[in-house]
Each structure stands twice: as C-alpha cells, then as structure tokens.
C-alpha cells in the first residue's frame, strides 16, 4: 500500500498510485487490507470482499482517471467512496460507503420486507414527489465478523432548497409511521441556538425491530456545547460522557471545528429520536493524521477499546507516513448504552484536490 511509482506525476505520488486501476479493484484491495490489519481470517476476508464487489455500482468497472469524470460529494477530491470502522463490541465493524453517481442501482434482496420499506420512501426523494431533482443515492455495506453483511441507503439532500429538504423528510417519516417522533425531534432541535441544515436521510436495510431511520444535520460554526445540545434531543444521550469525548478529539478547543455533523436516529415504537451521533472533522482540528490518530486512540482507550488495531489499520491504509497525510476525515461518538461506540472514517487521497475540488461547505 505504501509503494510509490517513480514515473507518476508528483501529485499522484503524494496520493495513492490509483490512476488506471479499476475502481472496484482499488476499493476491494483496501477492504482486504483492512481485513488483514483487523485480524480477520482469510476465508472471511475473501467472502466479504466478493460481497462488496457485487454490491458496487457499474462505475466499479471503470478506470480511475487523473481527475474524477463525475465528482462525488463523498470526498473533497471527488472520489466516490469512503471506509469506516465502528469499534464497539467484541469485534470492529468494517464498512464502505459509496455514491451511486446516478447509475441504476439494485437494492440487495429486492423482494425482502426490508427493501419494501425503502420502496415506501424512495419516491419521496424524486421529482415525482415535486422535488427539484432526484436526490443522490449513497449506499453502505457493513460487516461485523462473524455476522452477515448488512446494508444502508442514504439520500443526499444537500443540493435542494431547505424547504424541499424539510418537506421530503416530513413526508418520508410519515410514510414510515415516524411522523410524530420527527415532529418532536424537529421542535427540540429548533430550540438549540446556532445554524444548521438537514443534509441526509438514511434507512438501515435491516429487520423492523433493529432498523433505524437517520436524519443528518450539518452544523455551521458550532461550539461543543451546541452540538451536545443537538445530540441531547435523543432519548439515550449522555451529555456528560459526550462532552468529555468531544474535548479529547478537539484538544480542548471550545468549538466543534468545520461543519460538524449531528445524526438523530429513530426506531419503530419510540415516540422521539432514540439515539444521536456527533461527527467531528479531524483535519480541521489537528495538524496531521499523526495527531488525529493519537487523539482518537486516547478516546478509544478511555472507552475501554484497545487502540492497537486502530493504529495498525490507519498505518496500513495510509499511502505515506501519518505525519504527511490527511486520511482520517471524521470521528463520531455515540452514547447508546454501550461503551466504545466510536467510528473512524477514512477518505482516500486519490485525486489532486487542486485539479478536482468539490465544494463540501
């Protein structure tokens, strides 16, 4: 993963030597590397790598160019995928999130009750429901050994006027029987000072009792107290534990950094937001991945998670020494009745951002 090709242009040598490779091969190679760093048995690594390859859209068969042919909002350089790991429980959960980039997409298990629930809301995010354009569709493949692979779908609302975002979310929540819970959460969020906007609507493709519906806010210029107040809208949030976690990640800065995210999760039968997750952007809060890894390792240790595997994983994924990279983009924290509910999000430096910048504001 750290080999450099001397005949590549300078900016490619500073990123991954990915140009000319198939998207699918590149992502599946990273998945295999992550499995090895996490100590996953080879048979399970091979099996789940194949499941990831099957789930990827048609662009997985295209070759990576010098700049993205269709820049994605997933990453600032326009690359259409990211990897994340949740560290709670006995074994980490490995995930890949990817943008469909407008390609037709077959939901896994199209005839399942799980995906029929998704079908109830899908039209809500299209022009057929009066929206200005189809919402970009992102998808996630998640796997916690030795369980089966699970899937999540996200609708990106970031290009729409705010009124359309709010109308689409309200309609989708009504269709899922969660309208009252959303009304309660929305009113509570509106009492929190500061500026924020709805950015994503997401659905877990899991059995009804386990599935969550998630609504993501992007905060603007928020302090740590503000994002903690937003998270406190949820039933299970522990504001004291969250404040301590945030301080570790921010290095005792009072602000939450650039564009911190707040996610409210809803479950069937709960009449308000059930859980909340706060996402902090480490590139704005640290000088390099080296510092970001140290702070994240401190948080994991505080949560009772041995940070050794996290350190191995980050080193295995990085194209250069951590003092020179910006691979670890987000770290999220959730208090939902279990320790170690920390997730690390890796964005892969594939393109030169100066040639293909994406406005993530």
Short mmCIF file of C-alpha atoms in Angstrom, two decimals:
data_model
loop_
_atom_site.label_atom_id
_atom_site.label_comp_id
_atom_site.label_asym_id
_atom_site.label_seq_id
_atom_site.Cartn_x
_atom_site.Cartn_y
_atom_site.Cartn_z
CA UNK A 1 0.00 0.00 0.00
CA UNK A 2 2.92 2.37 0.51
CA UNK A 3 4.84 1.64 -2.71
CA UNK A 4 5.38 4.65 -4.93
CA UNK A 5 5.66 4.58 -8.69
CA UNK A 6 8.50 6.91 -9.76
CA UNK A 7 7.13 7.57 -13.24
CA UNK A 8 3.87 9.07 -11.88
CA UNK A 9 3.32 12.85 -11.67
CA UNK A 10 4.20 14.38 -8.29
CA UNK A 11 0.62 14.77 -7.03
CA UNK A 12 -0.16 11.11 -7.70
CA UNK A 13 2.94 10.04 -5.79
CA UNK A 14 1.65 12.16 -2.90
CA UNK A 15 -1.68 10.30 -3.04
CA UNK A 16 -2.49 6.69 -3.88
CA UNK A 17 -0.99 5.28 -7.10
CA UNK A 18 -4.54 4.57 -8.24
CA UNK A 19 -4.73 6.09 -11.74
CA UNK A 20 -5.52 3.44 -14.35
CA UNK A 21 -6.85 0.90 -11.86
CA UNK A 22 -10.48 -0.22 -11.84
CA UNK A 23 -12.50 1.44 -9.09
CA UNK A 24 -13.74 -1.94 -7.90
CA UNK A 25 -10.26 -3.44 -7.71
CA UNK A 26 -8.98 -0.43 -5.79
CA UNK A 27 -11.80 -0.47 -3.22
CA UNK A 28 -11.76 -4.23 -2.79
CA UNK A 29 -8.00 -4.08 -2.29
CA UNK A 30 -8.48 -1.56 0.50
CA UNK A 31 -11.16 -3.78 2.06
CA UNK A 32 -8.77 -6.75 2.01
CA UNK A 33 -6.02 -4.61 3.53
CA UNK A 34 -8.38 -3.51 6.31
CA UNK A 35 -9.42 -7.12 7.00
CA UNK A 36 -5.77 -8.13 7.32
CA UNK A 37 -5.00 -5.24 9.70
CA UNK A 38 -8.05 -6.15 11.81
CA UNK A 39 -7.03 -9.80 12.04
CA UNK A 40 -9.94 -11.16 10.02
CA UNK A 41 -9.45 -14.81 8.91
CA UNK A 42 -8.56 -15.09 5.21
CA UNK A 43 -11.69 -17.06 4.30
CA UNK A 44 -13.95 -14.39 5.78
CA UNK A 45 -11.94 -11.63 4.12
CA UNK A 46 -12.27 -13.26 0.69
CA UNK A 47 -16.00 -13.91 1.13
CA UNK A 48 -16.86 -10.38 2.24
CA UNK A 49 -14.61 -8.80 -0.39
CA UNK A 50 -16.70 -10.62 -3.00
CA UNK A 51 -19.90 -9.36 -1.40
CA UNK A 52 -18.57 -5.80 -1.57
CA UNK A 53 -17.63 -6.24 -5.23
CA UNK A 54 -21.13 -7.49 -6.01
CA UNK A 55 -22.76 -4.53 -4.23
CA UNK A 56 -20.77 -1.80 -6.02
CA UNK A 57 -22.48 0.14 -8.86
CA UNK A 58 -21.46 -0.12 -12.52
CA UNK A 59 -18.78 2.53 -12.14
CA UNK A 60 -16.74 -0.10 -10.27
CA UNK A 61 -15.81 -1.48 -13.74
CA UNK A 62 -14.45 1.88 -14.91
CA UNK A 63 -10.85 3.03 -14.59
CA UNK A 64 -9.71 5.74 -12.22
CA UNK A 65 -8.51 8.79 -14.13
CA UNK A 66 -6.32 11.74 -13.22
CA UNK A 67 -9.46 13.71 -12.26
CA UNK A 68 -12.95 12.38 -11.46
CA UNK A 69 -15.21 12.09 -14.50
CA UNK A 70 -18.20 12.61 -12.18
CA UNK A 71 -17.03 14.26 -8.94
CA UNK A 72 -18.79 12.93 -5.86
CA UNK A 73 -19.79 14.83 -2.73
CA UNK A 74 -18.41 11.96 -0.61
CA UNK A 75 -14.88 13.42 -0.53
CA UNK A 76 -13.30 16.79 -1.23
CA UNK A 77 -11.25 15.39 -4.11
CA UNK A 78 -14.39 13.94 -5.73
CA UNK A 79 -13.66 10.25 -5.04
CA UNK A 80 -16.99 8.39 -4.66
CA UNK A 81 -16.31 6.20 -1.61
CA UNK A 82 -15.03 6.14 1.96
CA UNK A 83 -14.26 3.43 4.51
CA UNK A 84 -15.24 3.46 8.18
CA UNK A 85 -14.84 1.22 11.22
CA UNK A 86 -17.04 1.13 14.32
CA UNK A 87 -15.11 -0.03 17.38
CA UNK A 88 -17.89 -1.02 19.80
CA UNK A 89 -18.49 -4.64 20.73
CA UNK A 90 -16.11 -7.59 20.69
CA UNK A 91 -15.05 -7.06 17.08
CA UNK A 92 -14.86 -3.95 14.89
CA UNK A 93 -17.48 -3.39 12.18
CA UNK A 94 -15.96 -2.62 8.77
CA UNK A 95 -17.93 -0.50 6.27
CA UNK A 96 -17.63 1.01 2.82
CA UNK A 97 -19.91 3.88 1.79
CA UNK A 98 -20.23 4.72 -1.92
CA UNK A 99 -22.08 7.11 -4.20
CA UNK A 100 -24.20 5.54 -6.94
CA UNK A 101 -23.23 8.51 -9.20
CA UNK A 102 -26.62 8.33 -10.90
CA UNK A 103 -26.22 4.70 -12.00
CA UNK A 104 -29.22 2.43 -11.72
CA UNK A 105 -28.93 0.52 -8.51
CA UNK A 106 -30.41 -2.81 -7.47
CA UNK A 107 -31.20 -2.87 -3.78
CA UNK A 108 -29.84 -6.01 -2.12
CA UNK A 109 -32.66 -8.53 -1.67
CA UNK A 110 -35.19 -6.58 -3.76
CA UNK A 111 -38.13 -8.73 -2.66
CA UNK A 112 -37.40 -8.55 1.07
CA UNK A 113 -39.71 -6.75 3.51
CA UNK A 114 -36.59 -4.76 4.41
CA UNK A 115 -36.32 -3.20 0.96
CA UNK A 116 -40.08 -2.83 0.59
CA UNK A 117 -39.81 -0.40 3.49
CA UNK A 118 -37.21 1.53 1.50
CA UNK A 119 -39.52 1.50 -1.52
CA UNK A 120 -42.13 3.36 0.55
CA UNK A 121 -39.87 6.40 0.81
CA UNK A 122 -37.76 6.26 -2.34
CA UNK A 123 -40.22 8.23 -4.50
CA UNK A 124 -40.32 10.97 -1.85
CA UNK A 125 -36.83 12.00 -2.91
CA UNK A 126 -37.55 12.29 -6.65
CA UNK A 127 -39.18 14.88 -8.95
CA UNK A 128 -42.32 12.69 -8.96
CA UNK A 129 -42.90 14.00 -5.43
CA UNK A 130 -42.31 17.59 -6.54
CA UNK A 131 -38.59 17.74 -5.69
CA UNK A 132 -36.29 19.89 -7.85
CA UNK A 133 -34.09 16.90 -8.83
CA UNK A 134 -33.52 13.29 -7.80
CA UNK A 135 -31.62 13.09 -4.52
CA UNK A 136 -28.20 11.47 -4.96
CA UNK A 137 -28.28 7.93 -3.58
CA UNK A 138 -25.43 6.58 -1.49
CA UNK A 139 -25.16 3.04 -0.19
CA UNK A 140 -23.21 1.35 2.58
CA UNK A 141 -22.01 -2.22 3.05
CA UNK A 142 -21.28 -3.01 6.72
CA UNK A 143 -19.92 -6.18 8.30
CA UNK A 144 -19.10 -7.11 11.90
CA UNK A 145 -17.46 -10.56 11.99
CA UNK A 146 -18.81 -13.19 12.05
CA UNK A 147 -22.28 -11.76 11.30
CA UNK A 148 -23.78 -11.33 7.85
CA UNK A 149 -23.21 -8.25 5.70
CA UNK A 150 -25.85 -5.54 6.19
CA UNK A 151 -26.75 -2.56 4.00
CA UNK A 152 -27.77 1.07 4.49
CA UNK A 153 -29.07 3.62 1.99
CA UNK A 154 -28.65 7.41 2.13
CA UNK A 155 -30.45 10.16 0.20
CA UNK A 156 -28.37 13.31 -0.20
CA UNK A 157 -30.47 16.47 0.19
CA UNK A 158 -27.58 18.96 0.08
CA UNK A 159 -28.38 20.40 -3.38
CA UNK A 160 -32.03 21.25 -2.63
CA UNK A 161 -33.52 24.43 -1.18
CA UNK A 162 -34.15 23.97 2.53
CA UNK A 163 -37.94 23.93 2.17
CA UNK A 164 -37.74 20.90 -0.15
CA UNK A 165 -35.43 19.07 2.26
CA UNK A 166 -37.79 19.62 5.18
CA UNK A 167 -40.87 18.63 3.16
CA UNK A 168 -39.26 15.44 1.87
CA UNK A 169 -38.10 14.36 5.34
CA UNK A 170 -41.53 15.04 6.87
CA UNK A 171 -43.27 13.03 4.14
CA UNK A 172 -40.83 10.12 4.39
CA UNK A 173 -41.16 9.96 8.17
CA UNK A 174 -44.96 9.96 7.87
CA UNK A 175 -44.80 7.07 5.38
CA UNK A 176 -42.67 5.10 7.83
CA UNK A 177 -45.02 5.78 10.75
CA UNK A 178 -42.49 8.02 12.49
CA UNK A 179 -44.08 11.40 11.82
CA UNK A 180 -44.81 12.16 15.48
CA UNK A 181 -41.26 11.27 16.55
CA UNK A 182 -39.83 13.53 13.84
CA UNK A 183 -42.13 16.42 14.80
CA UNK A 184 -40.91 16.13 18.39
CA UNK A 185 -37.23 15.98 17.39
CA UNK A 186 -37.53 18.85 14.90
CA UNK A 187 -39.13 21.11 17.52
CA UNK A 188 -36.42 20.27 20.05
CA UNK A 189 -33.63 20.94 17.54
CA UNK A 190 -35.15 24.29 16.63
CA UNK A 191 -34.77 25.42 20.26
CA UNK A 192 -30.97 24.95 20.08
CA UNK A 193 -29.07 28.12 19.22
CA UNK A 194 -26.90 28.19 16.09
CA UNK A 195 -27.18 27.49 12.37
CA UNK A 196 -27.60 24.05 10.84
CA UNK A 197 -29.26 22.35 7.87
CA UNK A 198 -30.64 18.90 7.05
CA UNK A 199 -28.23 17.16 4.71
CA UNK A 200 -29.06 13.42 4.55
CA UNK A 201 -31.91 10.99 5.13
CA UNK A 202 -30.87 7.38 5.66
CA UNK A 203 -32.52 3.99 6.16
CA UNK A 204 -30.99 0.83 7.63
CA UNK A 205 -31.87 -2.17 5.48
CA UNK A 206 -32.45 -4.48 8.44
CA UNK A 207 -35.35 -6.17 10.21
CA UNK A 208 -38.01 -3.81 11.52
CA UNK A 209 -37.03 -4.21 15.18
CA UNK A 210 -33.37 -3.36 14.50
CA UNK A 211 -33.65 -0.88 11.65
CA UNK A 212 -33.05 2.82 12.19
CA UNK A 213 -34.06 5.83 10.16
CA UNK A 214 -31.42 8.55 10.43
CA UNK A 215 -31.53 12.28 9.73
CA UNK A 216 -28.26 14.18 9.46
CA UNK A 217 -27.69 17.87 10.19
CA UNK A 218 -24.62 19.81 9.13
CA UNK A 219 -23.74 22.44 11.75
CA UNK A 220 -22.17 25.78 10.85
CA UNK A 221 -19.69 27.39 13.23
CA UNK A 222 -20.94 25.34 16.17
CA UNK A 223 -19.38 25.16 19.60
CA UNK A 224 -19.09 21.90 21.51
CA UNK A 225 -21.94 22.88 23.82
CA UNK A 226 -24.16 23.45 20.79
CA UNK A 227 -23.54 20.06 19.17
CA UNK A 228 -24.04 18.44 22.58
CA UNK A 229 -27.39 20.21 22.90
CA UNK A 230 -28.44 18.89 19.49
CA UNK A 231 -27.38 15.37 20.50
CA UNK A 232 -29.34 15.74 23.75
CA UNK A 233 -32.56 15.76 21.71
CA UNK A 234 -32.19 11.95 21.65
CA UNK A 235 -33.62 9.76 24.38
CA UNK A 236 -30.42 7.86 25.21
CA UNK A 237 -27.81 10.63 25.03
CA UNK A 238 -25.35 11.09 27.93
CA UNK A 239 -24.28 14.73 27.70
CA UNK A 240 -21.51 14.40 30.28
CA UNK A 241 -19.80 11.45 28.60
CA UNK A 242 -20.19 13.10 25.20
CA UNK A 243 -18.64 16.38 26.38
CA UNK A 244 -15.58 14.50 27.67
CA UNK A 245 -15.24 12.64 24.35
CA UNK A 246 -15.53 15.82 22.30
CA UNK A 247 -12.81 17.52 24.37
CA UNK A 248 -10.39 14.69 23.66
CA UNK A 249 -10.96 14.94 19.91
CA UNK A 250 -10.79 18.74 19.76
CA UNK A 251 -7.77 19.12 22.02
CA UNK A 252 -9.79 21.24 24.44
CA UNK A 253 -10.84 23.72 21.76
CA UNK A 254 -14.28 25.11 22.63
CA UNK A 255 -15.54 24.86 19.06
CA UNK A 256 -16.56 21.75 17.11
CA UNK A 257 -14.48 22.64 14.06
CA UNK A 258 -15.69 22.99 10.49
CA UNK A 259 -19.07 21.53 9.55
CA UNK A 260 -19.57 19.10 12.40
CA UNK A 261 -22.41 16.64 11.73
CA UNK A 262 -25.24 15.62 14.04
CA UNK A 263 -27.29 12.48 13.34
CA UNK A 264 -30.60 11.68 15.01
CA UNK A 265 -31.69 8.04 14.77
CA UNK A 266 -35.29 6.86 15.01
CA UNK A 267 -36.66 3.40 15.77
CA UNK A 268 -40.13 1.93 15.38
CA UNK A 269 -42.21 2.26 18.53
CA UNK A 270 -40.18 5.14 20.02
CA UNK A 271 -42.01 8.47 20.00
CA UNK A 272 -38.89 10.67 19.85
CA UNK A 273 -35.35 10.43 18.50
CA UNK A 274 -33.87 7.30 20.06
CA UNK A 275 -30.14 7.90 19.61
CA UNK A 276 -27.74 10.58 18.43
CA UNK A 277 -24.25 10.60 16.95
CA UNK A 278 -21.90 13.56 16.61
CA UNK A 279 -19.22 13.64 13.88
CA UNK A 280 -16.15 15.87 14.20
CA UNK A 281 -13.81 16.64 11.28
CA UNK A 282 -10.27 15.87 12.34
CA UNK A 283 -8.44 17.71 9.51
CA UNK A 284 -9.82 20.99 10.89
CA UNK A 285 -8.95 20.07 14.48
CA UNK A 286 -5.46 18.55 14.09
CA UNK A 287 -2.22 19.22 12.22
CA UNK A 288 -1.93 15.79 10.57
CA UNK A 289 -3.13 12.19 10.75
CA UNK A 290 -0.40 11.58 13.30
CA UNK A 291 -2.08 13.95 15.77
CA UNK A 292 -5.57 12.79 14.76
CA UNK A 293 -4.65 9.16 15.41
CA UNK A 294 -3.22 10.00 18.84
CA UNK A 295 -6.39 11.80 19.93
CA UNK A 296 -8.63 9.07 18.57
CA UNK A 297 -6.53 6.39 20.25
CA UNK A 298 -6.89 8.28 23.54
CA UNK A 299 -10.67 8.32 23.13
CA UNK A 300 -10.79 4.60 22.31
CA UNK A 301 -8.67 3.81 25.36
CA UNK A 302 -10.97 5.91 27.54
CA UNK A 303 -13.91 3.93 26.15
CA UNK A 304 -12.32 0.61 27.03
CA UNK A 305 -11.19 -0.25 23.48
CA UNK A 306 -7.58 -1.34 22.85
CA UNK A 307 -6.43 1.20 20.21
CA UNK A 308 -3.79 -1.15 18.82
CA UNK A 309 -5.91 -2.42 15.93
CA UNK A 310 -6.95 1.13 15.07
CA UNK A 311 -3.30 2.17 14.84
CA UNK A 312 -2.48 -0.86 12.66
CA UNK A 313 -5.41 -0.16 10.38
CA UNK A 314 -4.59 3.51 9.87
CA UNK A 315 -0.94 2.73 9.12
CA UNK A 316 -1.94 0.00 6.65
CA UNK A 317 -4.35 2.30 4.76
CA UNK A 318 -2.11 5.38 4.64
CA UNK A 319 -0.20 5.99 1.39
CA UNK A 320 2.58 7.88 3.26
CA UNK A 321 3.77 8.41 6.85
CA UNK A 322 0.95 9.72 9.04
CA UNK A 323 2.76 13.00 9.68
CA UNK A 324 2.23 13.77 5.97
CA UNK A 325 -1.33 12.53 5.36
CA UNK A 326 -4.98 13.51 5.78
CA UNK A 327 -6.66 10.11 5.67
CA UNK A 328 -8.74 10.16 8.89
CA UNK A 329 -11.55 12.56 7.99
CA UNK A 330 -14.23 12.07 10.66
CA UNK A 331 -14.54 10.52 14.08
CA UNK A 332 -18.02 10.01 15.50
CA UNK A 333 -19.18 9.39 19.05
CA UNK A 334 -22.49 7.98 20.28
CA UNK A 335 -23.82 7.19 23.75
CA UNK A 336 -26.41 4.47 23.29
CA UNK A 337 -25.89 2.19 26.24
CA UNK A 338 -22.60 0.62 25.15
CA UNK A 339 -19.00 1.74 25.55
CA UNK A 340 -16.63 2.22 22.67
CA UNK A 341 -19.30 3.48 20.26
CA UNK A 342 -16.69 5.36 18.26
CA UNK A 343 -16.47 5.23 14.46
CA UNK A 344 -13.47 6.31 12.39
CA UNK A 345 -13.98 7.46 8.78
CA UNK A 346 -11.23 7.26 6.18
CA UNK A 347 -11.26 9.28 2.95
CA UNK A 348 -8.76 8.07 0.38
CA UNK A 349 -6.48 10.67 -1.31
CA UNK A 350 -6.86 9.61 -4.93
CA UNK A 351 -7.12 12.86 -6.91
CA UNK A 352 -5.28 16.16 -6.71
CA UNK A 353 -7.74 18.46 -4.92
CA UNK A 354 -6.35 21.47 -6.79
CA UNK A 355 -7.44 19.87 -10.08
CA UNK A 356 -10.79 18.48 -8.95
CA UNK A 357 -12.05 20.27 -5.83
CA UNK A 358 -15.56 19.51 -4.54
CA UNK A 359 -17.40 22.14 -2.51
CA UNK A 360 -18.33 20.41 0.75
CA UNK A 361 -19.50 23.56 2.50
#
